[in-house]
XYZ file of C-alpha atoms in Angstrom:
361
model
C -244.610 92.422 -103.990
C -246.322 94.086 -100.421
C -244.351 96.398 -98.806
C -244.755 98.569 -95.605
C -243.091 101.805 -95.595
C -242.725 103.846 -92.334
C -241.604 107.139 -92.364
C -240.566 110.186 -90.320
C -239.649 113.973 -90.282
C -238.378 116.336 -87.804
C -237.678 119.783 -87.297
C -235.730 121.493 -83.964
C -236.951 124.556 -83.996
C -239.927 124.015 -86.315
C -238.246 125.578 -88.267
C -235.107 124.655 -87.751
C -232.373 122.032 -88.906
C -234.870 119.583 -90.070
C -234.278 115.779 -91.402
C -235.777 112.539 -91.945
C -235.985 108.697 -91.872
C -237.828 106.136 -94.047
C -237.588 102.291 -93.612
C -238.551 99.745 -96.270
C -240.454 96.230 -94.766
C -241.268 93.244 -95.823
C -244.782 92.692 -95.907
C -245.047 91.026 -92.751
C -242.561 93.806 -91.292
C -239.869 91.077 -90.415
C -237.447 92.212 -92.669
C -235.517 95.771 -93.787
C -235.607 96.325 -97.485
C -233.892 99.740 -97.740
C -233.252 102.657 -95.251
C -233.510 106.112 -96.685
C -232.068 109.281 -93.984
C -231.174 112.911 -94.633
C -230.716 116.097 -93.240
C -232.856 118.687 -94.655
C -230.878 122.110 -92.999
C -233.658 124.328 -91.760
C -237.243 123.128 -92.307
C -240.732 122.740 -91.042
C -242.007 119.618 -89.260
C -244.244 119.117 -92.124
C -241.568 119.565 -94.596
C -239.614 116.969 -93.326
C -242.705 114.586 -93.075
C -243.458 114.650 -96.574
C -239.808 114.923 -97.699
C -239.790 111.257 -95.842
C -242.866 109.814 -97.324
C -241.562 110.757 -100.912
C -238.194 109.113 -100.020
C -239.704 105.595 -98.278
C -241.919 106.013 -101.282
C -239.177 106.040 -104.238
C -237.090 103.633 -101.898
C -240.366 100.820 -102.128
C -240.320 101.370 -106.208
C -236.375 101.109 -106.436
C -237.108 97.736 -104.531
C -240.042 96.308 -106.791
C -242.546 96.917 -104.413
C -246.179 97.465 -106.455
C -248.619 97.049 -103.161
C -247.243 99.504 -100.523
C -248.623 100.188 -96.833
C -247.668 103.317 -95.131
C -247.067 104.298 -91.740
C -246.689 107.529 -90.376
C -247.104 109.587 -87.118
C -247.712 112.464 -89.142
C -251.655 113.023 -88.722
C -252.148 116.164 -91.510
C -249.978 113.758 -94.282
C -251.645 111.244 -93.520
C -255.205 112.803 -93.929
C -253.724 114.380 -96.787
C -252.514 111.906 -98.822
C -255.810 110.121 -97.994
C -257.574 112.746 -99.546
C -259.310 113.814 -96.423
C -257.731 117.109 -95.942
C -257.289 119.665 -98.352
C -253.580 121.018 -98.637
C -253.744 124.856 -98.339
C -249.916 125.987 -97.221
C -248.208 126.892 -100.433
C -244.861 124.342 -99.230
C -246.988 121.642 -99.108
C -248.069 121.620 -102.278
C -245.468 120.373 -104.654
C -244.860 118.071 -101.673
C -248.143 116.575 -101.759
C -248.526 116.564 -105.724
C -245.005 114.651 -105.892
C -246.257 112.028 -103.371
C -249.118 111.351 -105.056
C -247.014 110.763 -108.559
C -245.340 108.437 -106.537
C -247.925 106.804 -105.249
C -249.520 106.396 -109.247
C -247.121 104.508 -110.058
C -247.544 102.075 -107.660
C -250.840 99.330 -108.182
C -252.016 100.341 -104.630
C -251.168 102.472 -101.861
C -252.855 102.683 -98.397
C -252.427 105.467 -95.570
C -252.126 104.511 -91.879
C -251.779 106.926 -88.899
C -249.891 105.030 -85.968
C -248.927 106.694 -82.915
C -244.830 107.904 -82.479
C -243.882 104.530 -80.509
C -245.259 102.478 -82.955
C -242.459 104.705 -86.051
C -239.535 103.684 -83.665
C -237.077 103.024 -86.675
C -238.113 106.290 -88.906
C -237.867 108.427 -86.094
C -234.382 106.674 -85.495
C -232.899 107.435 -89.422
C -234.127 111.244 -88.928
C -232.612 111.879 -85.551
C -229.384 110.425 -86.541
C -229.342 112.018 -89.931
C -230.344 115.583 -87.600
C -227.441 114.797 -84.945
C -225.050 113.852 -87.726
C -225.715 117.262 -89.124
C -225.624 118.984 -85.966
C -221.762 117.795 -85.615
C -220.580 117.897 -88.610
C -220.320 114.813 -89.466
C -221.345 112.441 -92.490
C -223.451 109.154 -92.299
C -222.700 106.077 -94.354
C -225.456 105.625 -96.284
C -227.644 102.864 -95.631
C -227.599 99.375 -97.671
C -230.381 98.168 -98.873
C -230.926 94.404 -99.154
C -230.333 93.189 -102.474
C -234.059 92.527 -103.750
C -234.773 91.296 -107.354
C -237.340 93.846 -108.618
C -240.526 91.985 -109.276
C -241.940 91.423 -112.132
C -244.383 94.913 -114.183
C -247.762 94.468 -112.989
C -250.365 92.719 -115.665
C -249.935 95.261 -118.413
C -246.014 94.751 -118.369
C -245.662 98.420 -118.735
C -242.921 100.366 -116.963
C -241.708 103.352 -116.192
C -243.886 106.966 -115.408
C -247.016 106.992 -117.832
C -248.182 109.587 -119.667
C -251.701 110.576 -118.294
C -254.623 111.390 -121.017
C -258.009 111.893 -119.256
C -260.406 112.324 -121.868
C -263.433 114.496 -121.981
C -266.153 113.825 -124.490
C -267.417 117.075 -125.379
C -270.984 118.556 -124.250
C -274.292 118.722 -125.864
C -274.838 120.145 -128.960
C -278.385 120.670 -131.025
C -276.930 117.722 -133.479
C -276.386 115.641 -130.678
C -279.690 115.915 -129.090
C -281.343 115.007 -132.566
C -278.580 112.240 -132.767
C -277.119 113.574 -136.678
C -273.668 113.131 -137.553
C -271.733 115.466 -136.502
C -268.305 115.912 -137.305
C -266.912 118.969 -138.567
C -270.180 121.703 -138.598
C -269.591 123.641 -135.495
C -272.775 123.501 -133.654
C -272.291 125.344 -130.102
C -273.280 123.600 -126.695
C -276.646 123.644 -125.875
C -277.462 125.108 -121.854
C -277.475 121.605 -121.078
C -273.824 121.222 -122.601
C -272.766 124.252 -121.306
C -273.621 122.394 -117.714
C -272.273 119.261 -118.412
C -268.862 121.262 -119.562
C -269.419 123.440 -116.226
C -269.948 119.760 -113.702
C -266.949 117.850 -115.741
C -264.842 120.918 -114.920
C -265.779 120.738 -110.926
C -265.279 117.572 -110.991
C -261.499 117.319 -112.947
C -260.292 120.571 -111.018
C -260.630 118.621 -107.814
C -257.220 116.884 -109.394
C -253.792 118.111 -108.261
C -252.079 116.879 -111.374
C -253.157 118.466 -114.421
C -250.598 119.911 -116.236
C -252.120 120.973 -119.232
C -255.387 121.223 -121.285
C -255.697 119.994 -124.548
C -258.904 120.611 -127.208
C -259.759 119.839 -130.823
C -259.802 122.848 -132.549
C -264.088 122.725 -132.878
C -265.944 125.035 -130.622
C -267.948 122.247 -128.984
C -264.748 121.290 -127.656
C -262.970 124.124 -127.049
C -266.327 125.345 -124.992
C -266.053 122.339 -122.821
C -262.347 122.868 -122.638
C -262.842 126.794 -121.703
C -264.573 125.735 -118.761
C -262.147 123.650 -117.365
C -259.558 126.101 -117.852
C -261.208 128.431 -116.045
C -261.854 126.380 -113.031
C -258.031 125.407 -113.184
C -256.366 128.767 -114.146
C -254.761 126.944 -117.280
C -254.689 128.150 -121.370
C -255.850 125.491 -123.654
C -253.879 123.927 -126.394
C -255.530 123.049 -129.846
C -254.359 119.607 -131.408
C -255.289 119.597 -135.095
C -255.215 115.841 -135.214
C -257.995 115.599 -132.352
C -260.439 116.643 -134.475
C -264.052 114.842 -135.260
C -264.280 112.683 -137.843
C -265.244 114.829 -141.423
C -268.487 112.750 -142.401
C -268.738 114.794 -145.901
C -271.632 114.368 -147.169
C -274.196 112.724 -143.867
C -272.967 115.977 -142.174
C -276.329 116.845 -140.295
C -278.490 113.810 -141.605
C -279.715 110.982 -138.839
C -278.447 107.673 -139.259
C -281.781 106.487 -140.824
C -281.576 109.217 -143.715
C -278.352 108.668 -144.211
C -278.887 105.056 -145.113
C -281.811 106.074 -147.219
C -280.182 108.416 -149.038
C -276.744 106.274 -149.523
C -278.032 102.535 -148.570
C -274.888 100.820 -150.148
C -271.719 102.968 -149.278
C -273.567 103.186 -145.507
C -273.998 99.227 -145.309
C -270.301 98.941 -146.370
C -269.290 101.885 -143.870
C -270.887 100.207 -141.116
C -268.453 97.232 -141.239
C -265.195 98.484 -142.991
C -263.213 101.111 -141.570
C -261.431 101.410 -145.018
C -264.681 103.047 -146.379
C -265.185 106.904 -146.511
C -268.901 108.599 -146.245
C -268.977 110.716 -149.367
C -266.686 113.296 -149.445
C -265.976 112.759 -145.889
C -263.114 110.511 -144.179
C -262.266 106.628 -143.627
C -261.954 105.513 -139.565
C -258.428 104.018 -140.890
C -257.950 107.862 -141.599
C -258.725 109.309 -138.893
C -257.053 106.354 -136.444
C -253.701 107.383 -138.923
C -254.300 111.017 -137.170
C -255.521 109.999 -133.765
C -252.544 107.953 -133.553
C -250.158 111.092 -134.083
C -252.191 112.888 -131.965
C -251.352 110.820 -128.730
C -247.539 110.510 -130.101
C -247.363 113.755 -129.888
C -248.799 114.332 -126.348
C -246.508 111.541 -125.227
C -243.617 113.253 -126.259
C -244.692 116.475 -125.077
C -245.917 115.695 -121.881
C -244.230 112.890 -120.953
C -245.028 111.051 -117.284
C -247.783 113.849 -117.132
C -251.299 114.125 -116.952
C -253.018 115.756 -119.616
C -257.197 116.250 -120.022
C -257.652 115.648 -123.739
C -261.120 117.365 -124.951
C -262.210 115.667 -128.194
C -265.182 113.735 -130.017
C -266.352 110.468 -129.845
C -264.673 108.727 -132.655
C -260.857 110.078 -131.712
C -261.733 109.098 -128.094
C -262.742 105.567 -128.617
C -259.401 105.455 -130.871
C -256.992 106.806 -127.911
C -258.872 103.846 -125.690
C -258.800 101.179 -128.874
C -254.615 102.535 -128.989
C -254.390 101.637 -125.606
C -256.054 98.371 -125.346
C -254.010 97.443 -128.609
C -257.482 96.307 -130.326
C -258.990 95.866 -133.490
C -261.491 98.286 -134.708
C -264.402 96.248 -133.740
C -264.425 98.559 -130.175
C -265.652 101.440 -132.459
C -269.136 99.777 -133.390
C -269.458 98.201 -129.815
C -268.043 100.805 -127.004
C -270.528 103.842 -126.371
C -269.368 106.996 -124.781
C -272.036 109.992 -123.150
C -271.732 113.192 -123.344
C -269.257 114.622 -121.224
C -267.848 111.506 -120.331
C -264.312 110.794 -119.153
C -262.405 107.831 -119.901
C -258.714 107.807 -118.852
C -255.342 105.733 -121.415
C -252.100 105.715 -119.706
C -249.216 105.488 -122.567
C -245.738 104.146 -120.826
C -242.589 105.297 -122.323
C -241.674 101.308 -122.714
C -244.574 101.554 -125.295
C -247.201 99.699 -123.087
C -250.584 101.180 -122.218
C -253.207 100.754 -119.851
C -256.851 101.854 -119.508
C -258.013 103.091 -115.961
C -261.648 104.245 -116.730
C -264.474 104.482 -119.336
C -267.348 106.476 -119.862
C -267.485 108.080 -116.399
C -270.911 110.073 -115.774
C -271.291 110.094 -112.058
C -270.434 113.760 -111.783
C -273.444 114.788 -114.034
């Protein structure tokens, strides 16, 4: 379902005793949905602005809403929320990054600035929420029209996902000769180090990163470092997110590792059951991987986390979330410093946004 949400905020005194107004429309705007008003006590225009985009926001979700269109006279929220302006005052903020949770949770979510005759019935809610205040006086609250939520979108998931944008590690001197590598701790090569240096421009651009989280390798927890420096952040080490151990082929190339094991390598290629020598099965290390993203489920729960790992536990986070077979592992390829983002729901449905970015490189 398409909804329009208009919203306003106000402030006498700027600041001053502050409220604001949100109306819920039907698509076609012929129709209220829900009203949302309150007075704030003494607050900042701006305050009030975003305090009544977040509340026209959580009304559209409480009425099924998963397209929303929203109005407001408010030119720096606007801009903001577009992603046009940067948001510098320190009460903005936390304004700003809860709108934009809100807004992830709905399939899509468009900005429009109209001018303050055209946000009639938000400015409306606000005032009288403001002159309410002003007299003492309590509002009823406002009724929303009894909508049947529709239906989850096409995963079926619901609820506030947990986040995991993962980061494929830099390059390494293994990598450029293309050997296994799995748990020798080869450090990133000057290109790696800049690949680990662009990925980190690039994710620290986010407002929503709430914590950092590396395999316990260096190549990892170098490309992980630089991240957390851009962000100001400490990174967590998750056992579990660790490389594959490919025993024995540690450092050979694919080719001498078939000529050296031909018949355990033919049978590797096509059954995850089957172990390199001395190393580990993929059904062992999917056992791990899937621990691994229970536990950042449960510990970060509705929030996003970068995950810094390897190739094989990444493709298993994405095959978790696409609920496939293991058939992905011999047919998806991931780059270097590539980021692929799974959303886990707490319903248990997932969803995958993006694989094997590069652009930023």
């Amino acid at each position: 379902m398409k909804v329009v949400v208009e919203a306003d905020g106000g402030s006498r005194g700027n600041p001053g005793p502050a409220g604001y107004g949100a109306v819920v429309l039907s698509a076609d705007r012929s129709e209220v949905l829900a009203e949302r008003r309150l007075a704030l006590g003494v607050a900042t225009n701006n305050v009030a602005e975003y305090r009544g985009l977040v509340a026209g926001l959580t009304a559209a979700g409480e009425v099924g809403a998963r397209e929303v269109e929203v109005r407001m006279d408010s030119k720096l929220v606007v801009e903001q929320m577009s992603g046009r302006w940067k948001v510098k005052h320190p009460d903005m903020i936390p304004l700003n990054r809860e709108a934009a949770d809100l807004v992830r949770g709905f399939d899509n979510v468009t900005f429009q600035w109209i001018p303050r005759a055209q946000n009639s019935h938000a400015d409306r809610l606000a005032n009288e929420a403001m002159d309410a205040a002003a007299d003492g006086r309590e509002l009823e609250p406002p009724k929303d029209r009894d909508v049947k939520p529709a239906a989850p979108g096409w995963t079926g998931a619901t609820g506030e996902p947990t986040r995991l944008v993962l980061l494929r590690h830099g390059q390494t001197p293994l990598s450029v000769e293309r050997r296994y590598s799995g748990r020798g701790n080869p450090p990133l090569t000057e290109i790696g180090e800049g690949q680990a240096a662009a990925a980190a421009a690039h994710l620290a651009q986010r407002d929503d990163i709430a914590a950092i989280v590396a395999s316990p390798l260096g190549r990892a927890q170098q490309t992980a470092g630089a991240l957390a420096r851009k962000v100001g952040l400490e990174v967590s080490t998750l056992d579990e997110l660790t490389e594959t151990d490919f025993g024995d082929w540690e450092g050979l190339t694919f080719k001498e590792a078939f000529e050296k094991y031909p018949d355990v390598h033919q049978k590797w290629r096509g059954d995850t059951s089957v172990a390199a020598p001395g190393g580990e099965s993929f059904d062992t290390v999917l056992e791990r991987v899937t621990v691994a993203r229970d536990k950042l489920v449960a510990s970060y729960a509705g929030s996003t986390v970068v995950v810094v790992s390897h190739v094989t536990p990444i493709k298993m986070l994405l095959q978790l979330a696409l609920d496939v077979g293991p058939s992905l592992l011999y047919r998806l390829h991931l780059d270097l410093a590539s980021l692929s983002i799974a959303e886990f729901y707490p319903d248990g449905g997932a969803s995958v946004r993006l694989v094997n970015d590069t652009s930023y490189l």
